[in-house]
PDB file of C-alpha atoms in Angstrom:
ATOM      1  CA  UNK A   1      96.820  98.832 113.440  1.00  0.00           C
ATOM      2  CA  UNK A   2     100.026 100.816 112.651  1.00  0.00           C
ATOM      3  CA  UNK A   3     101.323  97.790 110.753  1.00  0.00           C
ATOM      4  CA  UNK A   4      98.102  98.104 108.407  1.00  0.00           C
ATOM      5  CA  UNK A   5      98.239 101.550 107.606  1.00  0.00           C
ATOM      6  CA  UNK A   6     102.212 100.618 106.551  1.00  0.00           C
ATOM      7  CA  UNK A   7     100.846  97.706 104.384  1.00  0.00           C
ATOM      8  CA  UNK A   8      97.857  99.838 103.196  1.00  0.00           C
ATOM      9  CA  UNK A   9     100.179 103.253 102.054  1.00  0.00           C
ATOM     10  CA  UNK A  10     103.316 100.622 100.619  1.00  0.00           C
ATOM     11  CA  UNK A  11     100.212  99.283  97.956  1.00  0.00           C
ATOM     12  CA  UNK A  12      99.316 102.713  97.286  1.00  0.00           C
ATOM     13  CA  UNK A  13     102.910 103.806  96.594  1.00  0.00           C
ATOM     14  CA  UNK A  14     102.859 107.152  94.660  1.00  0.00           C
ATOM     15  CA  UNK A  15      99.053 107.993  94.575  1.00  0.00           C
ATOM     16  CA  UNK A  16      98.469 111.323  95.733  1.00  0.00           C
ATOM     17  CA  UNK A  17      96.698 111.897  99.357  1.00  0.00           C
ATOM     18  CA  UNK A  18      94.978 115.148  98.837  1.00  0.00           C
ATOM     19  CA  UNK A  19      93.857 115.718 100.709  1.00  0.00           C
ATOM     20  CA  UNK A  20      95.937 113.356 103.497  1.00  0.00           C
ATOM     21  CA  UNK A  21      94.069 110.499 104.067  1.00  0.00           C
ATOM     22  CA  UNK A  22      92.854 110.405 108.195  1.00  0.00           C
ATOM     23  CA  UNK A  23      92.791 106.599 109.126  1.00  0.00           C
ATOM     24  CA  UNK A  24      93.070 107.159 112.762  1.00  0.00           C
ATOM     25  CA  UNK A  25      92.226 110.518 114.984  1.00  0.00           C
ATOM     26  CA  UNK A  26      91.554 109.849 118.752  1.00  0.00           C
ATOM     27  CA  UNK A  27      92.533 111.248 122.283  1.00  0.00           C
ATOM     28  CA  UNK A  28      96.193 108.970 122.020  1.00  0.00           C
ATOM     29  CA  UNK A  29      97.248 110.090 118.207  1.00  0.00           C
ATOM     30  CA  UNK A  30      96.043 110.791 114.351  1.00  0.00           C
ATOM     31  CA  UNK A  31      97.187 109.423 112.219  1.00  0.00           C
ATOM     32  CA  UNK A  32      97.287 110.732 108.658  1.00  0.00           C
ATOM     33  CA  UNK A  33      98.862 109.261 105.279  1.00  0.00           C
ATOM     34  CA  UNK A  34      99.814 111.715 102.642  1.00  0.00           C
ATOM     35  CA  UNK A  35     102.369 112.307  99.621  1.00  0.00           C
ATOM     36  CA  UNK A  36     104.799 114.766  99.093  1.00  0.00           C
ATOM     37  CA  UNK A  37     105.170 115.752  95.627  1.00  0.00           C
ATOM     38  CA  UNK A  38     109.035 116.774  94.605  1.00  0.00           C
ATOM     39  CA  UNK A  39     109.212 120.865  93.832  1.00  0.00           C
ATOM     40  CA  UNK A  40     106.330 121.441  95.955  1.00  0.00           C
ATOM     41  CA  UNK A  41     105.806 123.964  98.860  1.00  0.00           C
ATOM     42  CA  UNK A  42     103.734 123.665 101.401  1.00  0.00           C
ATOM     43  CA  UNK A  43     101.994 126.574 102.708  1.00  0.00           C
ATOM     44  CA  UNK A  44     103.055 128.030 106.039  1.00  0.00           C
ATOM     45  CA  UNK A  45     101.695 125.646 108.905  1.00  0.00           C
ATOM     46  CA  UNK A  46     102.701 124.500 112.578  1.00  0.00           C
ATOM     47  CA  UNK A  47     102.444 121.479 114.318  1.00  0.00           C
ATOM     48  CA  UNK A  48     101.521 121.490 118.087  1.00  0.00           C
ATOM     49  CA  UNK A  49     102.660 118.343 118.509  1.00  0.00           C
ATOM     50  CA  UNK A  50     105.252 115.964 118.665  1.00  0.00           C
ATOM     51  CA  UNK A  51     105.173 113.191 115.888  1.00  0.00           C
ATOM     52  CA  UNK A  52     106.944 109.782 114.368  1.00  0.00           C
ATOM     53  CA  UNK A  53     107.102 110.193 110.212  1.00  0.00           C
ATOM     54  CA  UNK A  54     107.225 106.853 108.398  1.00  0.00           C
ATOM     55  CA  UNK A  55     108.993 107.588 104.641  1.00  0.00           C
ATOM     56  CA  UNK A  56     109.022 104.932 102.091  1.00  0.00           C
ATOM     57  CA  UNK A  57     110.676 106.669  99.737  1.00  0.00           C
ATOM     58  CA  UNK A  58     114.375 108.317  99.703  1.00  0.00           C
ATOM     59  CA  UNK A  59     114.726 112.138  99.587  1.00  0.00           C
ATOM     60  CA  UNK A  60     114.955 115.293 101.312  1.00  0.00           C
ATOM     61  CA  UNK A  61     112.348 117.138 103.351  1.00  0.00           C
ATOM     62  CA  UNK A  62     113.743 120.986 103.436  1.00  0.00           C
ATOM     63  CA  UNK A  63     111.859 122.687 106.228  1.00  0.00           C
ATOM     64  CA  UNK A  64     111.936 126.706 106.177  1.00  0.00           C
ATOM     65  CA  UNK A  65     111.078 128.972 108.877  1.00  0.00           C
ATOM     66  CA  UNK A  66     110.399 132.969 108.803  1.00  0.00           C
ATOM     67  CA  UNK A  67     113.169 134.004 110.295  1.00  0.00           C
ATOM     68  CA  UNK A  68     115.496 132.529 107.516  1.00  0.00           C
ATOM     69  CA  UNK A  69     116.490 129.236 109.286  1.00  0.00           C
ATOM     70  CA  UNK A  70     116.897 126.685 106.615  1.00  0.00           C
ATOM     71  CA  UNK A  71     116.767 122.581 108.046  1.00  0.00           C
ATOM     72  CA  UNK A  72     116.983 119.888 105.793  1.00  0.00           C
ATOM     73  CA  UNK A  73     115.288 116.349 106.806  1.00  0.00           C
ATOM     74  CA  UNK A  74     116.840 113.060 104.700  1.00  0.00           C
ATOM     75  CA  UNK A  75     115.011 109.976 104.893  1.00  0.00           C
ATOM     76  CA  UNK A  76     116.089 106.875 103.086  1.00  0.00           C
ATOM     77  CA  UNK A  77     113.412 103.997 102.294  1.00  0.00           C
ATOM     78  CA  UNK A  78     111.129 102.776 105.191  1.00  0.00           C
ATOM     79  CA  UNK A  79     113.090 105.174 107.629  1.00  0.00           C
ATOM     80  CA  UNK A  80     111.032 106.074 111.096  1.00  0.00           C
ATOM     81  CA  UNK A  81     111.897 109.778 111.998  1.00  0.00           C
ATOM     82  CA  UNK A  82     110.900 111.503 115.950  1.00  0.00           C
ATOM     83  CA  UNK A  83     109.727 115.341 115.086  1.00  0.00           C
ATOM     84  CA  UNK A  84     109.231 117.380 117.713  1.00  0.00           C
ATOM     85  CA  UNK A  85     106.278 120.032 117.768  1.00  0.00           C
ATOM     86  CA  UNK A  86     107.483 123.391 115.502  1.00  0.00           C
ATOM     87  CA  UNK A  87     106.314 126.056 114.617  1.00  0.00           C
ATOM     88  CA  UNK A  88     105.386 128.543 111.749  1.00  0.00           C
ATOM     89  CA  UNK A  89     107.269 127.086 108.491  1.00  0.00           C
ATOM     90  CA  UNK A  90     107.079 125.637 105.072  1.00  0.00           C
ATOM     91  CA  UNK A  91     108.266 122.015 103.482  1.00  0.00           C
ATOM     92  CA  UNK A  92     109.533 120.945 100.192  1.00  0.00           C
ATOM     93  CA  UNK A  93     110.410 117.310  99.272  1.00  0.00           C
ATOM     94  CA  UNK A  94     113.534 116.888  96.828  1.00  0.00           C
ATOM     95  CA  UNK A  95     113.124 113.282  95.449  1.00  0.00           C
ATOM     96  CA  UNK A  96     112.852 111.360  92.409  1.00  0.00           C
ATOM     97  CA  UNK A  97     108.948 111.141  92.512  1.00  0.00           C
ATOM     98  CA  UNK A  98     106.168 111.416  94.913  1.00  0.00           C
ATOM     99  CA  UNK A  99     107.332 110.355  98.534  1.00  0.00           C
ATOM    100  CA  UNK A 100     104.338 108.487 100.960  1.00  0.00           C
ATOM    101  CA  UNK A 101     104.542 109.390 104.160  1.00  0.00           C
ATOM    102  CA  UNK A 102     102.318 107.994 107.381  1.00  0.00           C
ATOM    103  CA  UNK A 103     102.662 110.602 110.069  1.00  0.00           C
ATOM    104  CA  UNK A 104     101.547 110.153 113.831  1.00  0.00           C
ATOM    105  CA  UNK A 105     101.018 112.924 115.243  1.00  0.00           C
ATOM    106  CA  UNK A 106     101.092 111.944 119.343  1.00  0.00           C
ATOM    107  CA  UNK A 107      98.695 113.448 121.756  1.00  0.00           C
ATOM    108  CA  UNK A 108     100.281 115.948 124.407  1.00  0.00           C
ATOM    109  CA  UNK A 109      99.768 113.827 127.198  1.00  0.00           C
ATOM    110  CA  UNK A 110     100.877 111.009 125.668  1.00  0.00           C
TER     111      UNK A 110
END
């Protein structure tokens, strides 16, 4: 199923998921396809739990938290990246266009 939602977000390559596309969201994971747009910041958000990010495009994903801490994510084409849960922060992509991203976010008993 993985392996589809790869195929199915490569084909799609630079159309915007807004907002993220949901494919998959059961007791084990959700899974959710979205793209980052270059320049853009998210708004402050957490995630409670651990996830894999799939990148098919090359860039940076700067991740800023409110006490200052600055920590910058690069990702080449097709790169598979572990994230553990964080909490309160924001993200902005630095690429050369739109970056497509399939994240899995893993249940915590999983």
């Amino acid at each position: 199923m993985l392996a589809m939602l790869v195929l199915a977000a490569t084909a799609h390559a630079g159309i915007p998921y807004d907002p993220p596309s949901v494919p998959i969201d059961n007791a084990v994971a959700k899974v959710a396809l979205s793209a980052g747009k270059p320049g853009e910041l998210t708004r402050p958000h957490v995630h409670l739990t651990n996830r894999v990010m799939i990148y098919f495009q090359a860039g940076t994903n700067t991740i800023r938290y409110p006490d200052g801490k600055v920590a910058p994510e690069h990702f080449k084409p097709g790169e598979v990246q572990w994230n553990y849960a964080m909490g309160t922060h924001t993200a902005e992509i630095t690429a050369a266009g739109p970056v497509d991203i399939v994240h899995v976010e893993l249940a915590a008993s999983v």
